[in-house]
mmCIF file with all atom_site columns, C-alpha atoms in Angstrom:
data_model
loop_
_atom_site.group_PDB
_atom_site.id
_atom_site.type_symbol
_atom_site.label_atom_id
_atom_site.label_alt_id
_atom_site.label_comp_id
_atom_site.label_asym_id
_atom_site.label_entity_id
_atom_site.label_seq_id
_atom_site.pdbx_PDB_ins_code
_atom_site.Cartn_x
_atom_site.Cartn_y
_atom_site.Cartn_z
_atom_site.occupancy
_atom_site.B_iso_or_equiv
_atom_site.pdbx_formal_charge
_atom_site.auth_seq_id
_atom_site.auth_comp_id
_atom_site.auth_asym_id
_atom_site.auth_atom_id
_atom_site.pdbx_PDB_model_num
ATOM 1   C CA . UNK F 1 1   ? 157.109 96.187  131.641 1.00 51.00 ? 409 UNK F CA 1
ATOM 2   C CA . UNK F 1 2   ? 157.610 99.342  133.673 1.00 53.00 ? 410 UNK F CA 1
ATOM 3   C CA . UNK F 1 3   ? 155.200 102.219 133.492 1.00 50.00 ? 411 UNK F CA 1
ATOM 4   C CA . UNK F 1 4   ? 155.780 105.775 134.578 1.00 51.00 ? 412 UNK F CA 1
ATOM 5   C CA . UNK F 1 5   ? 153.073 108.043 136.019 1.00 50.00 ? 413 UNK F CA 1
ATOM 6   C CA . UNK F 1 6   ? 152.459 109.809 132.694 1.00 49.00 ? 414 UNK F CA 1
ATOM 7   C CA . UNK F 1 7   ? 152.007 106.684 130.563 1.00 49.00 ? 415 UNK F CA 1
ATOM 8   C CA . UNK F 1 8   ? 148.580 105.097 130.914 1.00 50.00 ? 416 UNK F CA 1
ATOM 9   C CA . UNK F 1 9   ? 148.602 101.416 131.704 1.00 49.00 ? 417 UNK F CA 1
ATOM 10  C CA . UNK F 1 10  ? 147.156 98.925  129.293 1.00 51.00 ? 418 UNK F CA 1
ATOM 11  C CA . UNK F 1 11  ? 144.080 98.428  131.512 1.00 48.00 ? 419 UNK F CA 1
ATOM 12  C CA . UNK F 1 12  ? 143.617 102.194 131.818 1.00 49.00 ? 420 UNK F CA 1
ATOM 13  C CA . UNK F 1 13  ? 143.496 102.511 128.020 1.00 47.00 ? 421 UNK F CA 1
ATOM 14  C CA . UNK F 1 14  ? 141.041 99.619  127.801 1.00 47.00 ? 422 UNK F CA 1
ATOM 15  C CA . UNK F 1 15  ? 138.757 101.236 130.373 1.00 49.00 ? 423 UNK F CA 1
ATOM 16  C CA . UNK F 1 16  ? 138.771 104.445 128.317 1.00 49.00 ? 424 UNK F CA 1
ATOM 17  C CA . UNK F 1 17  ? 138.353 102.679 124.968 1.00 47.00 ? 425 UNK F CA 1
ATOM 18  C CA . UNK F 1 18  ? 135.117 100.870 125.816 1.00 43.00 ? 426 UNK F CA 1
ATOM 19  C CA . UNK F 1 19  ? 133.085 103.995 126.732 1.00 49.00 ? 427 UNK F CA 1
ATOM 20  C CA . UNK F 1 20  ? 134.447 105.811 123.677 1.00 43.00 ? 428 UNK F CA 1
ATOM 21  C CA . UNK F 1 21  ? 133.515 102.889 121.450 1.00 40.00 ? 429 UNK F CA 1
ATOM 22  C CA . UNK F 1 22  ? 129.988 102.794 122.887 1.00 41.00 ? 430 UNK F CA 1
ATOM 23  C CA . UNK F 1 23  ? 129.651 106.549 122.460 1.00 41.00 ? 431 UNK F CA 1
ATOM 24  C CA . UNK F 1 24  ? 130.761 106.292 118.831 1.00 43.00 ? 432 UNK F CA 1
ATOM 25  C CA . UNK F 1 25  ? 128.231 103.538 118.159 1.00 42.00 ? 433 UNK F CA 1
ATOM 26  C CA . UNK F 1 26  ? 125.296 105.208 119.921 1.00 42.00 ? 434 UNK F CA 1
ATOM 27  C CA . UNK F 1 27  ? 125.851 108.854 118.983 1.00 40.00 ? 435 UNK F CA 1
ATOM 28  C CA . UNK F 1 28  ? 124.662 108.556 115.357 1.00 40.00 ? 436 UNK F CA 1
ATOM 29  C CA . UNK F 1 29  ? 121.327 107.134 116.529 1.00 38.00 ? 437 UNK F CA 1
ATOM 30  C CA . UNK F 1 30  ? 120.571 110.280 118.497 1.00 39.00 ? 438 UNK F CA 1
ATOM 31  C CA . UNK F 1 31  ? 121.936 112.778 115.993 1.00 36.00 ? 439 UNK F CA 1
ATOM 32  C CA . UNK F 1 32  ? 120.392 111.809 112.697 1.00 36.00 ? 440 UNK F CA 1
ATOM 33  C CA . UNK F 1 33  ? 118.277 114.968 112.599 1.00 39.00 ? 441 UNK F CA 1
ATOM 34  C CA . UNK F 1 34  ? 115.169 112.972 111.735 1.00 41.00 ? 442 UNK F CA 1
ATOM 35  C CA . UNK F 1 35  ? 111.906 113.217 113.609 1.00 44.00 ? 443 UNK F CA 1
ATOM 36  C CA . UNK F 1 36  ? 111.566 109.665 114.845 1.00 44.00 ? 444 UNK F CA 1
ATOM 37  C CA . UNK F 1 37  ? 109.365 110.791 117.704 1.00 44.00 ? 445 UNK F CA 1
ATOM 38  C CA . UNK F 1 38  ? 109.554 110.039 121.371 1.00 43.00 ? 446 UNK F CA 1
ATOM 39  C CA . UNK F 1 39  ? 110.650 106.599 122.507 1.00 43.00 ? 447 UNK F CA 1
ATOM 40  C CA . UNK F 1 40  ? 107.098 105.779 123.550 1.00 43.00 ? 448 UNK F CA 1
ATOM 41  C CA . UNK F 1 41  ? 105.510 106.528 120.181 1.00 40.00 ? 449 UNK F CA 1
ATOM 42  C CA . UNK F 1 42  ? 103.979 103.568 118.446 1.00 40.00 ? 450 UNK F CA 1
ATOM 43  C CA . UNK F 1 43  ? 104.527 102.765 114.786 1.00 40.00 ? 451 UNK F CA 1
ATOM 44  C CA . UNK F 1 44  ? 101.818 103.855 112.385 1.00 39.00 ? 452 UNK F CA 1
ATOM 45  C CA . UNK F 1 45  ? 100.751 100.291 111.685 1.00 38.00 ? 453 UNK F CA 1
ATOM 46  C CA . UNK F 1 46  ? 99.941  99.412  115.314 1.00 38.00 ? 454 UNK F CA 1
ATOM 47  C CA . UNK F 1 47  ? 96.631  97.594  115.374 1.00 39.00 ? 455 UNK F CA 1
ATOM 48  C CA . UNK F 1 48  ? 94.196  97.419  118.243 1.00 39.00 ? 456 UNK F CA 1
ATOM 49  C CA . UNK F 1 49  ? 93.645  94.266  120.269 1.00 42.00 ? 457 UNK F CA 1
ATOM 50  C CA . UNK F 1 50  ? 90.022  93.865  119.256 1.00 39.00 ? 458 UNK F CA 1
ATOM 51  C CA . UNK F 1 51  ? 88.484  96.247  121.800 1.00 43.00 ? 459 UNK F CA 1
ATOM 52  C CA . UNK F 1 52  ? 85.813  98.593  120.493 1.00 39.00 ? 460 UNK F CA 1
ATOM 53  C CA . UNK F 1 53  ? 87.829  101.559 121.763 1.00 45.00 ? 461 UNK F CA 1
ATOM 54  C CA . UNK F 1 54  ? 91.085  100.333 120.221 1.00 43.00 ? 462 UNK F CA 1
ATOM 55  C CA . UNK F 1 55  ? 90.083  101.545 116.769 1.00 43.00 ? 463 UNK F CA 1
ATOM 56  C CA . UNK F 1 56  ? 89.650  105.093 118.026 1.00 44.00 ? 464 UNK F CA 1
ATOM 57  C CA . UNK F 1 57  ? 92.832  105.016 120.088 1.00 47.00 ? 465 UNK F CA 1
ATOM 58  C CA . UNK F 1 58  ? 95.198  103.338 117.623 1.00 54.00 ? 466 UNK F CA 1
ATOM 59  C CA . UNK F 1 59  ? 96.665  105.410 114.879 1.00 69.00 ? 467 UNK F CA 1
ATOM 60  C CA . UNK F 1 60  ? 99.433  107.532 113.619 1.00 88.00 ? 468 UNK F CA 1
ATOM 61  C CA . UNK F 1 61  ? 101.383 109.998 115.714 1.00 93.00 ? 469 UNK F CA 1
ATOM 62  C CA . UNK F 1 62  ? 99.893  113.429 114.984 1.00 96.00 ? 470 UNK F CA 1
ATOM 63  C CA . UNK F 1 63  ? 102.024 116.282 113.666 1.00 97.00 ? 471 UNK F CA 1
ATOM 64  C CA . UNK F 1 64  ? 102.934 119.310 115.761 1.00 97.00 ? 472 UNK F CA 1
ATOM 65  C CA . UNK F 1 65  ? 99.689  121.227 116.284 1.00 97.00 ? 473 UNK F CA 1
ATOM 66  C CA . UNK F 1 66  ? 101.283 124.704 116.427 1.00 98.00 ? 474 UNK F CA 1
ATOM 67  C CA . UNK F 1 67  ? 103.332 127.294 114.619 1.00 98.00 ? 475 UNK F CA 1
ATOM 68  C CA . UNK F 1 68  ? 105.585 129.791 116.394 1.00 98.00 ? 476 UNK F CA 1
ATOM 69  C CA . UNK F 1 69  ? 102.972 132.506 115.795 1.00 98.00 ? 477 UNK F CA 1
ATOM 70  C CA . UNK F 1 70  ? 100.270 130.415 117.475 1.00 98.00 ? 478 UNK F CA 1
ATOM 71  C CA . UNK F 1 71  ? 102.500 129.634 120.461 1.00 98.00 ? 479 UNK F CA 1
ATOM 72  C CA . UNK F 1 72  ? 103.407 133.336 120.753 1.00 98.00 ? 480 UNK F CA 1
ATOM 73  C CA . UNK F 1 73  ? 99.722  134.185 120.948 1.00 98.00 ? 481 UNK F CA 1
ATOM 74  C CA . UNK F 1 74  ? 99.038  131.434 123.514 1.00 98.00 ? 482 UNK F CA 1
ATOM 75  C CA . UNK F 1 75  ? 101.862 132.411 125.890 1.00 98.00 ? 483 UNK F CA 1
ATOM 76  C CA . UNK F 1 76  ? 101.628 136.170 125.347 1.00 97.00 ? 484 UNK F CA 1
ATOM 77  C CA . UNK F 1 77  ? 105.207 136.749 124.239 1.00 97.00 ? 485 UNK F CA 1
ATOM 78  C CA . UNK F 1 78  ? 107.282 136.301 121.116 1.00 98.00 ? 486 UNK F CA 1
ATOM 79  C CA . UNK F 1 79  ? 108.405 132.710 120.597 1.00 98.00 ? 487 UNK F CA 1
ATOM 80  C CA . UNK F 1 80  ? 110.418 131.113 117.821 1.00 98.00 ? 488 UNK F CA 1
ATOM 81  C CA . UNK F 1 81  ? 110.305 127.641 116.354 1.00 98.00 ? 489 UNK F CA 1
ATOM 82  C CA . UNK F 1 82  ? 113.352 125.680 117.516 1.00 97.00 ? 490 UNK F CA 1
ATOM 83  C CA . UNK F 1 83  ? 112.321 122.573 115.543 1.00 97.00 ? 491 UNK F CA 1
ATOM 84  C CA . UNK F 1 84  ? 110.622 119.313 116.518 1.00 97.00 ? 492 UNK F CA 1
ATOM 85  C CA . UNK F 1 85  ? 107.656 121.161 118.057 1.00 98.00 ? 493 UNK F CA 1
ATOM 86  C CA . UNK F 1 86  ? 109.892 123.020 120.525 1.00 98.00 ? 494 UNK F CA 1
ATOM 87  C CA . UNK F 1 87  ? 109.469 126.758 120.909 1.00 98.00 ? 495 UNK F CA 1
ATOM 88  C CA . UNK F 1 88  ? 111.739 129.172 122.751 1.00 98.00 ? 496 UNK F CA 1
ATOM 89  C CA . UNK F 1 89  ? 111.890 132.863 123.517 1.00 97.00 ? 497 UNK F CA 1
ATOM 90  C CA . UNK F 1 90  ? 115.249 133.250 121.707 1.00 96.00 ? 498 UNK F CA 1
ATOM 91  C CA . UNK F 1 91  ? 116.991 134.134 124.966 1.00 96.00 ? 499 UNK F CA 1
ATOM 92  C CA . UNK F 1 92  ? 117.329 130.588 126.261 1.00 95.00 ? 500 UNK F CA 1
ATOM 93  C CA . UNK F 1 93  ? 114.845 131.200 129.070 1.00 96.00 ? 501 UNK F CA 1
ATOM 94  C CA . UNK F 1 94  ? 111.171 130.435 128.357 1.00 98.00 ? 502 UNK F CA 1
ATOM 95  C CA . UNK F 1 95  ? 110.206 127.307 126.447 1.00 98.00 ? 503 UNK F CA 1
ATOM 96  C CA . UNK F 1 96  ? 107.160 125.351 125.352 1.00 98.00 ? 504 UNK F CA 1
ATOM 97  C CA . UNK F 1 97  ? 107.487 121.878 123.860 1.00 98.00 ? 505 UNK F CA 1
ATOM 98  C CA . UNK F 1 98  ? 104.832 119.528 122.534 1.00 98.00 ? 506 UNK F CA 1
ATOM 99  C CA . UNK F 1 99  ? 105.616 115.834 122.243 1.00 98.00 ? 507 UNK F CA 1
ATOM 100 C CA . UNK F 1 100 ? 103.148 113.828 120.184 1.00 98.00 ? 508 UNK F CA 1
ATOM 101 C CA . UNK F 1 101 ? 102.447 110.112 120.090 1.00 98.00 ? 509 UNK F CA 1
ATOM 102 C CA . UNK F 1 102 ? 99.696  107.823 118.906 1.00 97.00 ? 510 UNK F CA 1
ATOM 103 C CA . UNK F 1 103 ? 96.692  107.736 121.213 1.00 96.00 ? 511 UNK F CA 1
ATOM 104 C CA . UNK F 1 104 ? 97.455  104.089 121.966 1.00 96.00 ? 512 UNK F CA 1
ATOM 105 C CA . UNK F 1 105 ? 100.992 104.939 123.097 1.00 96.00 ? 513 UNK F CA 1
ATOM 106 C CA . UNK F 1 106 ? 99.613  107.801 125.192 1.00 97.00 ? 514 UNK F CA 1
ATOM 107 C CA . UNK F 1 107 ? 97.139  105.540 126.971 1.00 97.00 ? 515 UNK F CA 1
ATOM 108 C CA . UNK F 1 108 ? 99.945  103.094 127.704 1.00 97.00 ? 516 UNK F CA 1
ATOM 109 C CA . UNK F 1 109 ? 102.090 105.694 129.488 1.00 97.00 ? 517 UNK F CA 1
ATOM 110 C CA . UNK F 1 110 ? 99.367  107.950 130.917 1.00 98.00 ? 518 UNK F CA 1
ATOM 111 C CA . UNK F 1 111 ? 99.116  106.473 134.421 1.00 98.00 ? 519 UNK F CA 1
ATOM 112 C CA . UNK F 1 112 ? 102.884 106.529 134.885 1.00 98.00 ? 520 UNK F CA 1
ATOM 113 C CA . UNK F 1 113 ? 103.132 110.137 133.664 1.00 98.00 ? 521 UNK F CA 1
ATOM 114 C CA . UNK F 1 114 ? 100.288 111.179 135.969 1.00 98.00 ? 522 UNK F CA 1
ATOM 115 C CA . UNK F 1 115 ? 101.941 109.468 138.948 1.00 98.00 ? 523 UNK F CA 1
ATOM 116 C CA . UNK F 1 116 ? 105.287 111.125 138.232 1.00 98.00 ? 524 UNK F CA 1
ATOM 117 C CA . UNK F 1 117 ? 103.616 114.519 137.852 1.00 98.00 ? 525 UNK F CA 1
ATOM 118 C CA . UNK F 1 118 ? 102.164 114.112 141.342 1.00 98.00 ? 526 UNK F CA 1
ATOM 119 C CA . UNK F 1 119 ? 105.693 113.707 142.688 1.00 98.00 ? 527 UNK F CA 1
ATOM 120 C CA . UNK F 1 120 ? 107.244 116.534 140.674 1.00 98.00 ? 528 UNK F CA 1
ATOM 121 C CA . UNK F 1 121 ? 104.653 119.336 140.683 1.00 98.00 ? 529 UNK F CA 1
ATOM 122 C CA . UNK F 1 122 ? 102.829 121.306 143.391 1.00 97.00 ? 530 UNK F CA 1
ATOM 123 C CA . UNK F 1 123 ? 99.413  120.939 141.777 1.00 98.00 ? 531 UNK F CA 1
ATOM 124 C CA . UNK F 1 124 ? 97.922  118.250 139.527 1.00 98.00 ? 532 UNK F CA 1
ATOM 125 C CA . UNK F 1 125 ? 94.450  118.740 138.058 1.00 98.00 ? 533 UNK F CA 1
ATOM 126 C CA . UNK F 1 126 ? 92.516  116.091 136.132 1.00 98.00 ? 534 UNK F CA 1
ATOM 127 C CA . UNK F 1 127 ? 90.676  117.646 133.205 1.00 98.00 ? 535 UNK F CA 1
ATOM 128 C CA . UNK F 1 128 ? 87.480  116.729 131.408 1.00 96.00 ? 536 UNK F CA 1
ATOM 129 C CA . UNK F 1 129 ? 88.931  116.862 127.894 1.00 95.00 ? 537 UNK F CA 1
ATOM 130 C CA . UNK F 1 130 ? 89.507  114.118 125.329 1.00 96.00 ? 538 UNK F CA 1
ATOM 131 C CA . UNK F 1 131 ? 89.845  110.500 126.410 1.00 96.00 ? 539 UNK F CA 1
ATOM 132 C CA . UNK F 1 132 ? 92.117  111.439 129.343 1.00 98.00 ? 540 UNK F CA 1
ATOM 133 C CA . UNK F 1 133 ? 93.904  114.600 130.368 1.00 98.00 ? 541 UNK F CA 1
ATOM 134 C CA . UNK F 1 134 ? 95.578  116.406 133.230 1.00 98.00 ? 542 UNK F CA 1
ATOM 135 C CA . UNK F 1 135 ? 97.771  119.383 133.890 1.00 98.00 ? 543 UNK F CA 1
ATOM 136 C CA . UNK F 1 136 ? 100.464 119.741 136.523 1.00 98.00 ? 544 UNK F CA 1
ATOM 137 C CA . UNK F 1 137 ? 102.195 122.957 137.585 1.00 98.00 ? 545 UNK F CA 1
ATOM 138 C CA . UNK F 1 138 ? 104.643 124.534 139.946 1.00 98.00 ? 546 UNK F CA 1
ATOM 139 C CA . UNK F 1 139 ? 106.167 128.006 140.135 1.00 97.00 ? 547 UNK F CA 1
ATOM 140 C CA . UNK F 1 140 ? 108.614 127.727 137.222 1.00 97.00 ? 548 UNK F CA 1
ATOM 141 C CA . UNK F 1 141 ? 107.305 124.890 135.061 1.00 98.00 ? 549 UNK F CA 1
ATOM 142 C CA . UNK F 1 142 ? 104.412 122.672 134.134 1.00 98.00 ? 550 UNK F CA 1
ATOM 143 C CA . UNK F 1 143 ? 103.177 119.871 131.959 1.00 98.00 ? 551 UNK F CA 1
ATOM 144 C CA . UNK F 1 144 ? 99.872  118.816 130.488 1.00 98.00 ? 552 UNK F CA 1
ATOM 145 C CA . UNK F 1 145 ? 98.823  115.590 128.831 1.00 98.00 ? 553 UNK F CA 1
ATOM 146 C CA . UNK F 1 146 ? 95.878  115.227 126.471 1.00 98.00 ? 554 UNK F CA 1
ATOM 147 C CA . UNK F 1 147 ? 94.822  112.002 124.800 1.00 98.00 ? 555 UNK F CA 1
ATOM 148 C CA . UNK F 1 148 ? 92.083  112.211 122.205 1.00 95.00 ? 556 UNK F CA 1
ATOM 149 C CA . UNK F 1 149 ? 91.061  110.346 119.086 1.00 90.00 ? 557 UNK F CA 1
ATOM 150 C CA . UNK F 1 150 ? 93.765  112.046 117.008 1.00 93.00 ? 558 UNK F CA 1
ATOM 151 C CA . UNK F 1 151 ? 96.685  111.208 119.298 1.00 97.00 ? 559 UNK F CA 1
ATOM 152 C CA . UNK F 1 152 ? 98.467  111.994 122.537 1.00 98.00 ? 560 UNK F CA 1
ATOM 153 C CA . UNK F 1 153 ? 100.007 115.372 123.314 1.00 98.00 ? 561 UNK F CA 1
ATOM 154 C CA . UNK F 1 154 ? 102.393 116.126 126.169 1.00 98.00 ? 562 UNK F CA 1
ATOM 155 C CA . UNK F 1 155 ? 103.024 119.840 126.636 1.00 98.00 ? 563 UNK F CA 1
ATOM 156 C CA . UNK F 1 156 ? 105.895 121.015 128.832 1.00 98.00 ? 564 UNK F CA 1
ATOM 157 C CA . UNK F 1 157 ? 106.589 124.623 129.704 1.00 98.00 ? 565 UNK F CA 1
ATOM 158 C CA . UNK F 1 158 ? 109.332 126.330 131.619 1.00 98.00 ? 566 UNK F CA 1
ATOM 159 C CA . UNK F 1 159 ? 110.322 129.778 132.854 1.00 97.00 ? 567 UNK F CA 1
ATOM 160 C CA . UNK F 1 160 ? 107.455 131.993 131.734 1.00 97.00 ? 568 UNK F CA 1
ATOM 161 C CA . UNK F 1 161 ? 107.538 133.921 134.998 1.00 94.00 ? 569 UNK F CA 1
ATOM 162 C CA . UNK F 1 162 ? 103.849 133.755 135.880 1.00 93.00 ? 570 UNK F CA 1
ATOM 163 C CA . UNK F 1 163 ? 104.141 131.436 138.854 1.00 97.00 ? 571 UNK F CA 1
ATOM 164 C CA . UNK F 1 164 ? 101.895 128.447 139.404 1.00 97.00 ? 572 UNK F CA 1
ATOM 165 C CA . UNK F 1 165 ? 98.707  130.275 138.374 1.00 97.00 ? 573 UNK F CA 1
ATOM 166 C CA . UNK F 1 166 ? 100.304 131.728 135.245 1.00 97.00 ? 574 UNK F CA 1
ATOM 167 C CA . UNK F 1 167 ? 101.672 128.344 134.199 1.00 98.00 ? 575 UNK F CA 1
ATOM 168 C CA . UNK F 1 168 ? 98.257  126.766 134.688 1.00 98.00 ? 576 UNK F CA 1
ATOM 169 C CA . UNK F 1 169 ? 96.674  129.384 132.428 1.00 98.00 ? 577 UNK F CA 1
ATOM 170 C CA . UNK F 1 170 ? 99.300  128.864 129.717 1.00 98.00 ? 578 UNK F CA 1
ATOM 171 C CA . UNK F 1 171 ? 98.728  125.102 129.810 1.00 98.00 ? 579 UNK F CA 1
ATOM 172 C CA . UNK F 1 172 ? 94.935  125.475 129.696 1.00 98.00 ? 580 UNK F CA 1
ATOM 173 C CA . UNK F 1 173 ? 95.179  127.831 126.690 1.00 98.00 ? 581 UNK F CA 1
ATOM 174 C CA . UNK F 1 174 ? 97.612  125.446 124.992 1.00 98.00 ? 582 UNK F CA 1
ATOM 175 C CA . UNK F 1 175 ? 95.311  122.435 125.445 1.00 98.00 ? 583 UNK F CA 1
ATOM 176 C CA . UNK F 1 176 ? 92.326  124.477 124.267 1.00 96.00 ? 584 UNK F CA 1
ATOM 177 C CA . UNK F 1 177 ? 94.236  125.359 121.082 1.00 97.00 ? 585 UNK F CA 1
ATOM 178 C CA . UNK F 1 178 ? 95.009  121.744 120.162 1.00 96.00 ? 586 UNK F CA 1
ATOM 179 C CA . UNK F 1 179 ? 92.574  120.827 117.383 1.00 90.00 ? 587 UNK F CA 1
ATOM 180 C CA . UNK F 1 180 ? 90.047  118.302 118.696 1.00 78.00 ? 588 UNK F CA 1
#
């Protein structure tokens, strides 16, 4: 069978069909609009392994600890709720997001997150708050992780314009505002 330059070959169509099929199968899983939580969040019925500390660390993923008004007060500028504990300035510039997980899930990923923060940010500071916590900042962004008896909180910020010191202050105020 002859094929001209404008007619895709049978193998060319097959190569295009497979990625489209995979996209069609996977897209609904990411677009259901539900709040399934981050991939590292543990189910509510996760039980401890018998350790004395496991009972205080296991549990349900906590809800978002903030409203848009609270975040606006923390960062010192008007912020709006973009859903799923994500807050933006309405201009597509500044953002603050809180990802929650069970404390047990947070403990499981903490060391990896801390290591990655050391590679990504200019400054990483271990904090004396909760079970474990740190904050990491650079000139345009930052992240903080807090694990306490209620759950694990990862706060990420971007583009507030205060530089490294300003981002550190925003993260410290944010962690201080999370109910303990």
